[in-house]
Coordinates of N, CA and C in Angstrom, one line a residue:
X1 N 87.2 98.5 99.8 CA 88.1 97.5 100.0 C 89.5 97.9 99.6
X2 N 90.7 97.3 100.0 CA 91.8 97.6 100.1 C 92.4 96.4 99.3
X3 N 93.9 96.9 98.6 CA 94.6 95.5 98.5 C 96.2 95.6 99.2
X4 N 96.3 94.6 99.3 CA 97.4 94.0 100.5 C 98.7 93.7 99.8
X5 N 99.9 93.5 100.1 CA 100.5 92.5 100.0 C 101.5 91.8 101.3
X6 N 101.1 90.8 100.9 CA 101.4 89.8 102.2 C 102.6 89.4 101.8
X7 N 104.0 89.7 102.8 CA 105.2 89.1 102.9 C 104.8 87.9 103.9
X8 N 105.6 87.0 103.2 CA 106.9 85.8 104.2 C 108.2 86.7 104.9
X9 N 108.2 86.0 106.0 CA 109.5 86.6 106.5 C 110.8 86.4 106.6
X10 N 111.0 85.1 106.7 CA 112.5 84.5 106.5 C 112.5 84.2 105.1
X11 N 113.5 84.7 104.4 CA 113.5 84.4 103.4 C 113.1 84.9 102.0
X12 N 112.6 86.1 103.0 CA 111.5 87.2 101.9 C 112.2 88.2 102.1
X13 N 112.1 88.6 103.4 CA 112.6 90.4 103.8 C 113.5 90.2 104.5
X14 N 114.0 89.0 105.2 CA 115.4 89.3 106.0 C 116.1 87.6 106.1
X15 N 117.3 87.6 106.1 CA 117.8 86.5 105.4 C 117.9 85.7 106.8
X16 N 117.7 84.3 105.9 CA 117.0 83.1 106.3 C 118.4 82.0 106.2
X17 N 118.8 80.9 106.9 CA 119.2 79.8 106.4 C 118.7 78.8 106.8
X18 N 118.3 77.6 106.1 CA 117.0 76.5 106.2 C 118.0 75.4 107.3
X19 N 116.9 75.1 108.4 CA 117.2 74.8 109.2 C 117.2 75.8 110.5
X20 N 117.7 76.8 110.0 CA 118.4 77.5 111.4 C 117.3 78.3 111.9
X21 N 117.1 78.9 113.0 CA 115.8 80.0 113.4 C 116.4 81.0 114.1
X22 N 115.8 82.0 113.6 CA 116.0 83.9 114.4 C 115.4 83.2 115.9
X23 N 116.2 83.8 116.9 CA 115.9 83.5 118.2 C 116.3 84.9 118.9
X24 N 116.7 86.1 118.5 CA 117.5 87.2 118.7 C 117.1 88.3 118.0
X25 N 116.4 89.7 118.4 CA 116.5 90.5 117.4 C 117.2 90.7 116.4
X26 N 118.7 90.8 117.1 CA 119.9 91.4 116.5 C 119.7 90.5 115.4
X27 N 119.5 89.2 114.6 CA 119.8 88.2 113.9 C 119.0 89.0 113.0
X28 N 118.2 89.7 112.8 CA 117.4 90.2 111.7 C 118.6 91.1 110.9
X29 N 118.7 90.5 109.9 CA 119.0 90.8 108.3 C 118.3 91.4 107.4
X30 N 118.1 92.5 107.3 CA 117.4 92.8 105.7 C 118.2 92.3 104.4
X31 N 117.0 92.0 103.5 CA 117.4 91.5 101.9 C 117.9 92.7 101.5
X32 N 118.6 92.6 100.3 CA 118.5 93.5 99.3 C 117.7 93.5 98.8
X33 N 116.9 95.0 98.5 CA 115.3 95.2 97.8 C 114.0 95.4 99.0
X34 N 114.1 94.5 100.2 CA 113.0 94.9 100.8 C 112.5 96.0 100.6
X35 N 113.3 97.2 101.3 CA 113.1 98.4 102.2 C 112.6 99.1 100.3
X36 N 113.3 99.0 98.9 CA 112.5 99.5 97.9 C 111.3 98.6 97.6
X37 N 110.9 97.5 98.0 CA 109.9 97.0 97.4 C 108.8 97.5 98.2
X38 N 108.9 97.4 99.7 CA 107.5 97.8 100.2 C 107.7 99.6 99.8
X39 N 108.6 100.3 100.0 CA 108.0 101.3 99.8 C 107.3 102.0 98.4
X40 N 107.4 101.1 97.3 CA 106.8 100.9 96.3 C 105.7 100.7 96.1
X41 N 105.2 99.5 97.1 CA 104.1 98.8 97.2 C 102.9 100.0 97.6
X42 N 103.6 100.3 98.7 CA 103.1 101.4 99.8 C 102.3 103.0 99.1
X43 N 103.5 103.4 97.9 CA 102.9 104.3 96.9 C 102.1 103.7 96.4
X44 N 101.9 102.9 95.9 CA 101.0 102.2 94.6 C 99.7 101.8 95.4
X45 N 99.2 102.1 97.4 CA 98.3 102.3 97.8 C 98.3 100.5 98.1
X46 N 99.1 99.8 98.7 CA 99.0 98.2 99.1 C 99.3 98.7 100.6
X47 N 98.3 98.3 101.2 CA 99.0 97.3 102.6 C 99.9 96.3 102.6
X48 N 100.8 96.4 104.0 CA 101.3 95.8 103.9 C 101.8 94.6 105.3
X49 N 101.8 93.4 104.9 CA 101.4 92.6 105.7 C 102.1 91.6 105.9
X50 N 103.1 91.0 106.9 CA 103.9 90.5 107.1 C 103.1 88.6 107.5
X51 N 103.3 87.7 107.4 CA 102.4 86.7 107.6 C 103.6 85.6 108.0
X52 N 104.0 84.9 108.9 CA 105.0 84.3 108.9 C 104.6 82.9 110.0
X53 N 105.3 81.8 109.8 CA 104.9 81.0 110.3 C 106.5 80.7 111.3
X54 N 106.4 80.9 112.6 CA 107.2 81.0 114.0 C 107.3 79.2 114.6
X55 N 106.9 78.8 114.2 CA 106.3 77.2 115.8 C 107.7 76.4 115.5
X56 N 108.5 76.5 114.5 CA 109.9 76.0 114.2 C 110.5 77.0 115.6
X57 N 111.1 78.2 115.2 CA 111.3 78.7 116.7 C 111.1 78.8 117.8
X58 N 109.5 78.3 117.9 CA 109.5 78.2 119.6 C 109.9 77.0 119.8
X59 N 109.6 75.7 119.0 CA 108.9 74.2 119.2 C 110.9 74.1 119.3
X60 N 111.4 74.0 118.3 CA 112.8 73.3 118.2 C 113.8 74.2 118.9
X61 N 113.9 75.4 118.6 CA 114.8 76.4 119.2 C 114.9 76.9 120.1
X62 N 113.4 76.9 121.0 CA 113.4 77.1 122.1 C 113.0 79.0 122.5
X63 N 112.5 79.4 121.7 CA 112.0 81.0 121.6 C 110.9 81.1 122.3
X64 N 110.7 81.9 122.9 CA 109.4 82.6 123.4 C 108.5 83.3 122.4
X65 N 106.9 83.1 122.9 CA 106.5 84.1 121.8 C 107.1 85.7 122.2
X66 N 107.4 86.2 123.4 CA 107.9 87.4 123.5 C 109.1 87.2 122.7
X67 N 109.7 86.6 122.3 CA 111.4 86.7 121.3 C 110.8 86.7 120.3
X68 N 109.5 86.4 119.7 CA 109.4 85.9 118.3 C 108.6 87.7 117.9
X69 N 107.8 88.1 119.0 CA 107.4 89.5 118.9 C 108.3 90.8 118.7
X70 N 109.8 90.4 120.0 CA 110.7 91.3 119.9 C 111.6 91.4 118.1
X71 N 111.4 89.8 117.7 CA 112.0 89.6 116.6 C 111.1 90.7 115.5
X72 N 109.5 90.5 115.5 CA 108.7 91.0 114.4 C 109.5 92.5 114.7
X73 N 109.3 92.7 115.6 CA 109.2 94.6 116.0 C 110.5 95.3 115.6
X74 N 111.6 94.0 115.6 CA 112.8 94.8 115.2 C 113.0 94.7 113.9
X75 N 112.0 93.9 112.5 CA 112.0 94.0 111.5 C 111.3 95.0 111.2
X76 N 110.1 95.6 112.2 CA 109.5 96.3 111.5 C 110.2 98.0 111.6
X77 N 110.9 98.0 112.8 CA 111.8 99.1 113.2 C 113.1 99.4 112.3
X78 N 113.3 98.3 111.8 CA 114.5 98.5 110.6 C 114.1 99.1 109.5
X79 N 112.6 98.1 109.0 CA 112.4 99.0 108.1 C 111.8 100.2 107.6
X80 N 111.2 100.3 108.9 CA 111.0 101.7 109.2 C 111.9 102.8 109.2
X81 N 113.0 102.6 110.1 CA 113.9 103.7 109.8 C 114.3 103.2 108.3
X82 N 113.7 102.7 107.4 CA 114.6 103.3 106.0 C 113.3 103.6 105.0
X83 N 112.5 104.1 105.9 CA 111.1 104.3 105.4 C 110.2 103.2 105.0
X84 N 110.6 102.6 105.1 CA 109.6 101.4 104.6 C 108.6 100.7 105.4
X85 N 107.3 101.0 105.7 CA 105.9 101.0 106.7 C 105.5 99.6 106.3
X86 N 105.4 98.7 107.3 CA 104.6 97.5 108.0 C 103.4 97.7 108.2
X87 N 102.3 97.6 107.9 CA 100.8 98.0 108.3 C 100.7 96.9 109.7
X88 N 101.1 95.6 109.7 CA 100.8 94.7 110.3 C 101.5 93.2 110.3
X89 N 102.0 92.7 111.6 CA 102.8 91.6 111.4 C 101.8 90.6 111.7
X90 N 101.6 89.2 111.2 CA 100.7 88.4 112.0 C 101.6 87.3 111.5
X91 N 101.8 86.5 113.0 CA 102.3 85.0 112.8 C 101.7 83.7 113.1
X92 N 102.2 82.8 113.1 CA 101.5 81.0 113.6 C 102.7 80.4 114.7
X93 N 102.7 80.3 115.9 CA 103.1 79.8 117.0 C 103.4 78.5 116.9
X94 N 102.2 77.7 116.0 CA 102.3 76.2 116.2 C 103.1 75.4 115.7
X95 N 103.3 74.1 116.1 CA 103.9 73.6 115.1 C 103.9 71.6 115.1
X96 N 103.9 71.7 114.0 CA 103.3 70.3 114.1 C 103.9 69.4 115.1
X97 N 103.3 68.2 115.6 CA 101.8 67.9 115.1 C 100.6 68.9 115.6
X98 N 101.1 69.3 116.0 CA 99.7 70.6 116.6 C 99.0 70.9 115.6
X99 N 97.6 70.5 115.6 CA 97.1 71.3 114.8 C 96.6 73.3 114.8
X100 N 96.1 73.4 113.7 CA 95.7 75.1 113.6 C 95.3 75.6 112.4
X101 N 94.9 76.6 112.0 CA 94.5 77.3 110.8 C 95.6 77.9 110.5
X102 N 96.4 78.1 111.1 CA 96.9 79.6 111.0 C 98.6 79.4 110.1
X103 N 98.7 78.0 110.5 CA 100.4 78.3 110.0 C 100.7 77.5 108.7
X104 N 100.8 78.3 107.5 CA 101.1 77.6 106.4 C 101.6 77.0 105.5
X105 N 101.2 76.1 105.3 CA 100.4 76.4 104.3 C 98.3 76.4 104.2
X106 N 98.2 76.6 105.2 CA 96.8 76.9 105.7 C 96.8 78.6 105.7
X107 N 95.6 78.8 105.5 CA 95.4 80.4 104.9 C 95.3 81.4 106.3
X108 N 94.6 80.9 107.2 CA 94.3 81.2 108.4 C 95.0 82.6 108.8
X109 N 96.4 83.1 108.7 CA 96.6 84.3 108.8 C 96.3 85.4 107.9
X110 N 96.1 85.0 106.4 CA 95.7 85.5 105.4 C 94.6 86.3 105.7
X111 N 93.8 84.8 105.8 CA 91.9 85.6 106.2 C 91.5 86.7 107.2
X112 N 92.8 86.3 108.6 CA 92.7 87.4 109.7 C 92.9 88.4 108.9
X113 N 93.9 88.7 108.6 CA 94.0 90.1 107.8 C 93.5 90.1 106.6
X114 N 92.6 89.8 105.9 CA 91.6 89.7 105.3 C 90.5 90.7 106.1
X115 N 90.2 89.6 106.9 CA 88.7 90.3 107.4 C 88.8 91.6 108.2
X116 N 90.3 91.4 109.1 CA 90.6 92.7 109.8 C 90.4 93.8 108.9
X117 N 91.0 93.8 107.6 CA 91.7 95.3 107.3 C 90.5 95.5 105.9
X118 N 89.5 94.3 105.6 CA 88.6 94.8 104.6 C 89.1 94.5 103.0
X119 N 90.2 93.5 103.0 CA 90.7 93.3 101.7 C 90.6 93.0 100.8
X120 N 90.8 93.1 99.4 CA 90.1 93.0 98.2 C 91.1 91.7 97.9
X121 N 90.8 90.8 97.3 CA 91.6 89.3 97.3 C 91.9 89.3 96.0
X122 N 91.4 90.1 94.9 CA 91.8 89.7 93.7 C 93.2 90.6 93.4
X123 N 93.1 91.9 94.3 CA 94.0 93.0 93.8 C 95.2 92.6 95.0
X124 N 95.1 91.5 96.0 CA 96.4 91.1 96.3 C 97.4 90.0 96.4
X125 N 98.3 90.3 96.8 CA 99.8 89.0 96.7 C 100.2 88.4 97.4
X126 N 100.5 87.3 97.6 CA 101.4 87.1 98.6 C 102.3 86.5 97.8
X127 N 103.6 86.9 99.0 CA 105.0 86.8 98.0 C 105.9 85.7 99.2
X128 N 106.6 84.5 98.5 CA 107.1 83.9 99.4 C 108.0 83.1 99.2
X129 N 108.9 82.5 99.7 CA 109.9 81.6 99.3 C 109.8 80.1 99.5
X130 N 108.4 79.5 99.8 CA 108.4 78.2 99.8 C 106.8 78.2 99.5
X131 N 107.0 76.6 99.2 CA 105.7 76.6 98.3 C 104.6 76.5 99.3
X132 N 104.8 76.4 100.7 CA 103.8 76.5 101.5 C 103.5 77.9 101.6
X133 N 104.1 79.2 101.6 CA 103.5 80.5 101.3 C 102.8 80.6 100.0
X134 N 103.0 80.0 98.6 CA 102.2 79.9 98.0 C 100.9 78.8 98.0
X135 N 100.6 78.2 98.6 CA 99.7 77.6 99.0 C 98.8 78.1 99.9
X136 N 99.7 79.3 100.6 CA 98.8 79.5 101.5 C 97.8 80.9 100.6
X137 N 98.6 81.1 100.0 CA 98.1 82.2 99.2 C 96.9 81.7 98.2
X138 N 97.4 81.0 97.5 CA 96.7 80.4 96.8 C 95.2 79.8 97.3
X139 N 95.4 79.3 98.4 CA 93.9 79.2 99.3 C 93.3 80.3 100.1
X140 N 93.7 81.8 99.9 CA 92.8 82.5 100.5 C 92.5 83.7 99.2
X141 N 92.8 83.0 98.1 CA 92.5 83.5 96.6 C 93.0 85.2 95.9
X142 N 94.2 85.0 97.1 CA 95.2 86.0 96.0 C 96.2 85.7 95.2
X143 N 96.7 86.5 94.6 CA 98.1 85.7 93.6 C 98.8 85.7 94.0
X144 N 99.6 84.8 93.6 CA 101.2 84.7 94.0 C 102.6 84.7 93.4
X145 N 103.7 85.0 94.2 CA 104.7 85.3 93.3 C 106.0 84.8 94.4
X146 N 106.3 83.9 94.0 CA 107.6 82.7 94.4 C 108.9 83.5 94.1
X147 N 109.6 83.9 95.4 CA 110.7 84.1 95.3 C 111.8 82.6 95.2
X148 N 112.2 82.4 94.1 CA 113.2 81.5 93.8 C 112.7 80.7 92.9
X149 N 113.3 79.1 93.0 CA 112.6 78.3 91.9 C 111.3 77.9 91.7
X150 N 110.7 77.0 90.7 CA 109.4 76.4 91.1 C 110.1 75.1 91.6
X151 N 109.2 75.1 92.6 CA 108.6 73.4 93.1 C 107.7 73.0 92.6
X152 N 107.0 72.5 93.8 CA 105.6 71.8 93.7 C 104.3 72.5 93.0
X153 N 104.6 73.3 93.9 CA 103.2 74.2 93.5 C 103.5 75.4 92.5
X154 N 102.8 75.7 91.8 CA 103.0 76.5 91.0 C 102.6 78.1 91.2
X155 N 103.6 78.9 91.1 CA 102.6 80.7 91.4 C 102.6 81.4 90.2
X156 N 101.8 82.3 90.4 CA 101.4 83.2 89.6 C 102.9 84.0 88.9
X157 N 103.6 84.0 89.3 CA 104.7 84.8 88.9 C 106.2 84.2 89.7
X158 N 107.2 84.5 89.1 CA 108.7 84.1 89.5 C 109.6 85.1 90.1
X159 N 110.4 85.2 91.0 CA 111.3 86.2 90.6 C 112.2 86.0 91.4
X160 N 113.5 86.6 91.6 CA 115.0 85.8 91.8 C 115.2 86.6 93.3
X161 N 114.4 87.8 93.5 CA 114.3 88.3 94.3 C 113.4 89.2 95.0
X162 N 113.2 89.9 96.1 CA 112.2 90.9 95.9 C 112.5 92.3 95.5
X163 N 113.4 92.6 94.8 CA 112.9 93.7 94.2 C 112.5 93.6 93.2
X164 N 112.1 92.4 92.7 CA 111.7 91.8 91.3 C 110.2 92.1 91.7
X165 N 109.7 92.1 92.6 CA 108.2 92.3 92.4 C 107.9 93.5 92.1
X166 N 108.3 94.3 92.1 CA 108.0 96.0 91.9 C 107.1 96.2 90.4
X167 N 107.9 95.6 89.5 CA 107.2 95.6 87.7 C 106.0 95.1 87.7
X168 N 105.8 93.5 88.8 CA 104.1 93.1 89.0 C 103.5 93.8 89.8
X169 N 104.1 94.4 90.5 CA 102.6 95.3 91.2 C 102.2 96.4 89.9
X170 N 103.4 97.0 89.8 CA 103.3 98.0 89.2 C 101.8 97.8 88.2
X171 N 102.4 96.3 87.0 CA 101.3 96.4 86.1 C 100.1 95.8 86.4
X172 N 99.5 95.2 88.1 CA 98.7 94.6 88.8 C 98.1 93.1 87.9
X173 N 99.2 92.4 87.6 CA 99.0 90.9 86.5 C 98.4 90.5 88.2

């Protein structure tokens, strides 16, 4: 078995403002810290796994899943050219009221890459900036670690950013 860590994507690895939705490759922003966090993660032997919930984009903004795909591909192309390897993007299309498993705070993409890639749940993370990434995490029984304040739900760890995760993987809390 392997362990993973599961990014959010707006708001995690490439900057986000609430309300608004990436409709455009070019709109992808990297954070400061992505491109050293996963390639950290990456030594330290984590998958790495992108989990994002899209149905805001298509439903209100009007995206295609092909825009939402070209969007994944040019985050993963960024951070690849700065060396930093994506194992896998998986997203959720829907959006309420539609129901689905998949977009969360429901675990549903979690488990796909779960079952896909053979993952070991106790040795991984998901990392995210609302409390619905930690919820979702928290229901497919990895830990979590909340970029920004607490809300509602509570995670396993805090940090102001992601390069702040680096010290928890490192010491695997």
């Amino acid at each position: 078995m392997r362990k993973a860590l599961f990014l959010d994507r707006d708001g995690t690895l490439n900057s986000f403002v609430l309300g608004e939705y990436i409709t455009h490759p070019d709109e992808i922003e990297l954070l400061d810290g992505a491109v050293e966090a996963i390639q950290f993660a990456h030594e330290w032997g984590y998958l790495i796994i992108v989990v994002t919930n899209q149905g805001g984009a298509i439903a209100k903004a009007g995206a295609s899943t092909e825009q939402i795909e070209a969007i994944n591909q040019r985050l993963v192309e960024l951070l690849a050219g700065q060396g930093a390897l994506i194992d896998s993007v998986k997203y959720c299309p829907h959006y309420p009221p539609e129901k689905c498993t998949c977009r969360k705070p429901e675990s549903g993409l979690l488990e796909q890459a779960i079952a896909e890639f053979d993952i070991n749940r106790e040795q991984s993370y998901m990392v995210g900036d609302f409390d619905s990434d930690i919820q979702a995490g928290k229901s497919a029984g990895v830990k979590t670690i909340k970029i920004g304040n607490q809300e509602a739900v509570e995670a396993d760890h805090y940090v102001s950013n992601i390069r702040e995760i680096i010290p928890i993987l490192k010491k695997g809390e």
